[in-house]
């Protein structure tokens, strides 16, 4: 449920500060500390799920809810002209933080980094 060594669990618990833009009983969205684009936020489940590869059949509703939230939050942050969604999974996927998170990037181009 909660991994004491996980940086995103600490953000969810409020022991590490973050710039939170959305929260409900199952998910939290906060701005990325090192944004790769003018808008760059992360959407995470409150429950500690290490990676997309660790998702189980019972997580379907949670994942659907996360994806359905993206356009709403992106719109609120002014990404009416589009946005990019990314989930890095595992070492070859470039995942650095092992708590499932969906990146949402948007805003006028050019962006700081082509990839995240
Ligand atoms: P990954 O490479 O695992 O897909 O992405 C991890 C993301 O988490 C990176 O974009 C990184 O900037 C962000 N990040 C890492 N530590 C923190 C933190 O303490 N606070 C916030 N807001 N973002 C973080
Ligand atoms: Zn965690």
Short mmCIF file of C-alpha atoms and ligand atoms in Angstrom, two decimals:
data_model
loop_
_atom_site.label_atom_id
_atom_site.label_comp_id
_atom_site.label_asym_id
_atom_site.label_seq_id
_atom_site.Cartn_x
_atom_site.Cartn_y
_atom_site.Cartn_z
CA UNK A 1 0.00 0.00 0.00
CA UNK A 2 2.71 2.43 1.06
CA UNK A 3 6.46 1.93 0.56
CA UNK A 4 8.45 3.91 3.17
CA UNK A 5 11.42 4.17 0.78
CA UNK A 6 9.38 5.45 -2.16
CA UNK A 7 9.65 9.15 -2.98
CA UNK A 8 6.16 9.31 -4.53
CA UNK A 9 4.62 7.55 -1.51
CA UNK A 10 6.25 10.29 0.59
CA UNK A 11 4.75 12.95 -1.67
CA UNK A 12 1.33 11.27 -1.39
CA UNK A 13 1.69 11.13 2.41
CA UNK A 14 2.72 14.80 2.46
CA UNK A 15 6.13 14.16 4.07
CA UNK A 16 7.85 15.53 0.92
CA UNK A 17 6.31 18.71 -0.50
CA UNK A 18 4.98 18.84 -4.04
CA UNK A 19 3.04 21.22 -6.22
CA UNK A 20 -0.22 19.28 -6.22
CA UNK A 21 -2.82 20.06 -8.85
CA UNK A 22 -5.38 17.31 -8.25
CA UNK A 23 -6.21 14.76 -5.59
CA UNK A 24 -9.03 12.32 -4.94
CA UNK A 25 -9.36 9.09 -2.96
CA UNK A 26 -7.36 7.05 -5.49
CA UNK A 27 -4.93 9.33 -7.36
CA UNK A 28 -2.78 12.43 -7.05
CA UNK A 29 -1.41 14.73 -9.76
CA UNK A 30 1.55 17.03 -9.13
CA UNK A 31 3.99 19.06 -11.23
CA UNK A 32 7.24 17.34 -12.19
CA UNK A 33 10.21 18.78 -10.27
CA UNK A 34 12.33 18.82 -13.44
CA UNK A 35 9.87 19.68 -16.22
CA UNK A 36 10.73 18.65 -19.76
CA UNK A 37 8.04 20.91 -21.25
CA UNK A 38 6.20 24.13 -20.27
CA UNK A 39 3.55 21.89 -18.68
CA UNK A 40 4.77 18.62 -17.17
CA UNK A 41 2.83 16.88 -14.47
CA UNK A 42 2.68 13.36 -13.09
CA UNK A 43 -0.48 11.41 -12.30
CA UNK A 44 0.05 8.62 -9.76
CA UNK A 45 -2.12 6.09 -7.93
CA UNK A 46 -2.14 6.62 -4.16
CA UNK A 47 -1.52 2.90 -3.69
CA UNK A 48 2.11 1.91 -4.26
CA UNK A 49 2.26 0.03 -7.58
CA UNK A 50 5.92 -0.17 -8.64
CA UNK A 51 5.50 -0.19 -12.43
CA UNK A 52 2.99 -0.68 -15.21
CA UNK A 53 4.40 -4.22 -15.43
CA UNK A 54 3.13 -4.89 -11.87
CA UNK A 55 -0.45 -3.94 -12.66
CA UNK A 56 -3.05 -6.63 -11.92
CA UNK A 57 -6.51 -7.29 -13.39
CA UNK A 58 -8.10 -5.63 -10.36
CA UNK A 59 -6.37 -2.36 -11.27
CA UNK A 60 -8.35 -1.88 -14.49
CA UNK A 61 -10.75 0.67 -13.05
CA UNK A 62 -7.92 2.65 -11.45
CA UNK A 63 -5.96 2.79 -14.71
CA UNK A 64 -9.05 3.75 -16.67
CA UNK A 65 -9.76 6.52 -14.20
CA UNK A 66 -6.20 7.84 -14.48
CA UNK A 67 -6.30 7.95 -18.26
CA UNK A 68 -9.75 9.54 -18.32
CA UNK A 69 -8.55 12.27 -15.95
CA UNK A 70 -5.68 13.31 -18.22
CA UNK A 71 -7.59 15.44 -20.74
CA UNK A 72 -9.47 17.20 -17.94
CA UNK A 73 -6.30 18.15 -16.07
CA UNK A 74 -4.42 19.00 -19.28
CA UNK A 75 -7.26 21.31 -20.32
CA UNK A 76 -7.18 23.03 -16.91
CA UNK A 77 -3.45 23.71 -17.43
CA UNK A 78 -4.01 25.27 -20.83
CA UNK A 79 -3.02 22.33 -23.03
CA UNK A 80 -5.88 22.88 -25.45
CA UNK A 81 -3.52 22.44 -28.40
CA UNK A 82 -2.53 18.95 -27.33
CA UNK A 83 -0.33 17.04 -24.96
CA UNK A 84 1.85 13.94 -24.74
CA UNK A 85 1.29 11.05 -22.32
CA UNK A 86 4.18 8.75 -21.35
CA UNK A 87 4.62 5.83 -18.95
CA UNK A 88 8.22 4.66 -18.61
CA UNK A 89 8.38 1.03 -17.49
CA UNK A 90 11.42 -0.79 -16.15
CA UNK A 91 15.13 -0.26 -16.87
CA UNK A 92 14.82 -0.41 -20.65
CA UNK A 93 11.79 1.86 -20.46
CA UNK A 94 13.88 4.49 -18.69
CA UNK A 95 11.90 4.35 -15.45
CA UNK A 96 13.69 6.13 -12.60
CA UNK A 97 11.03 6.28 -9.89
CA UNK A 98 9.48 2.91 -9.11
CA UNK A 99 5.97 4.08 -8.28
CA UNK A 100 3.69 3.92 -11.32
CA UNK A 101 3.26 7.38 -12.85
CA UNK A 102 1.81 8.82 -16.01
CA UNK A 103 3.70 11.81 -17.43
CA UNK A 104 1.62 14.50 -19.12
CA UNK A 105 3.56 17.07 -21.16
CA UNK A 106 2.22 20.06 -23.04
CA UNK A 107 2.54 23.74 -23.77
CA UNK A 108 4.08 25.60 -26.71
CA UNK A 109 7.05 23.99 -28.47
CA UNK A 110 10.01 23.77 -28.60
CA UNK A 111 10.25 21.78 -25.38
CA UNK A 112 13.34 21.49 -23.20
CA UNK A 113 13.86 17.78 -23.90
CA UNK A 114 12.64 15.65 -26.77
CA UNK A 115 12.29 12.56 -24.58
CA UNK A 116 11.66 11.90 -20.92
P1 LIG B 1 10.57 8.33 -14.73
O1 LIG B 1 11.91 8.49 -15.37
O2 LIG B 1 10.61 7.37 -13.57
O3 LIG B 1 9.48 8.01 -15.73
O4 LIG B 1 10.19 9.77 -14.21
C1 LIG B 1 10.37 10.20 -12.90
C2 LIG B 1 10.00 11.66 -12.87
O5 LIG B 1 9.85 12.05 -11.52
C3 LIG B 1 11.10 12.57 -13.47
O6 LIG B 1 10.53 13.34 -14.54
C4 LIG B 1 11.54 13.44 -12.30
O7 LIG B 1 11.82 14.77 -12.66
C5 LIG B 1 10.35 13.35 -11.36
N1 LIG B 1 10.68 13.47 -9.95
C6 LIG B 1 11.67 12.80 -9.29
N2 LIG B 1 11.70 13.15 -7.99
C7 LIG B 1 10.69 14.05 -7.82
C8 LIG B 1 10.23 14.78 -6.68
O8 LIG B 1 10.72 14.67 -5.57
N3 LIG B 1 9.18 15.62 -6.88
C9 LIG B 1 8.59 15.78 -8.11
N4 LIG B 1 7.56 16.62 -8.20
N5 LIG B 1 9.01 15.10 -9.20
C10 LIG B 1 10.05 14.25 -9.06
ZN1 LIG B 2 5.30 4.47 -3.82
#
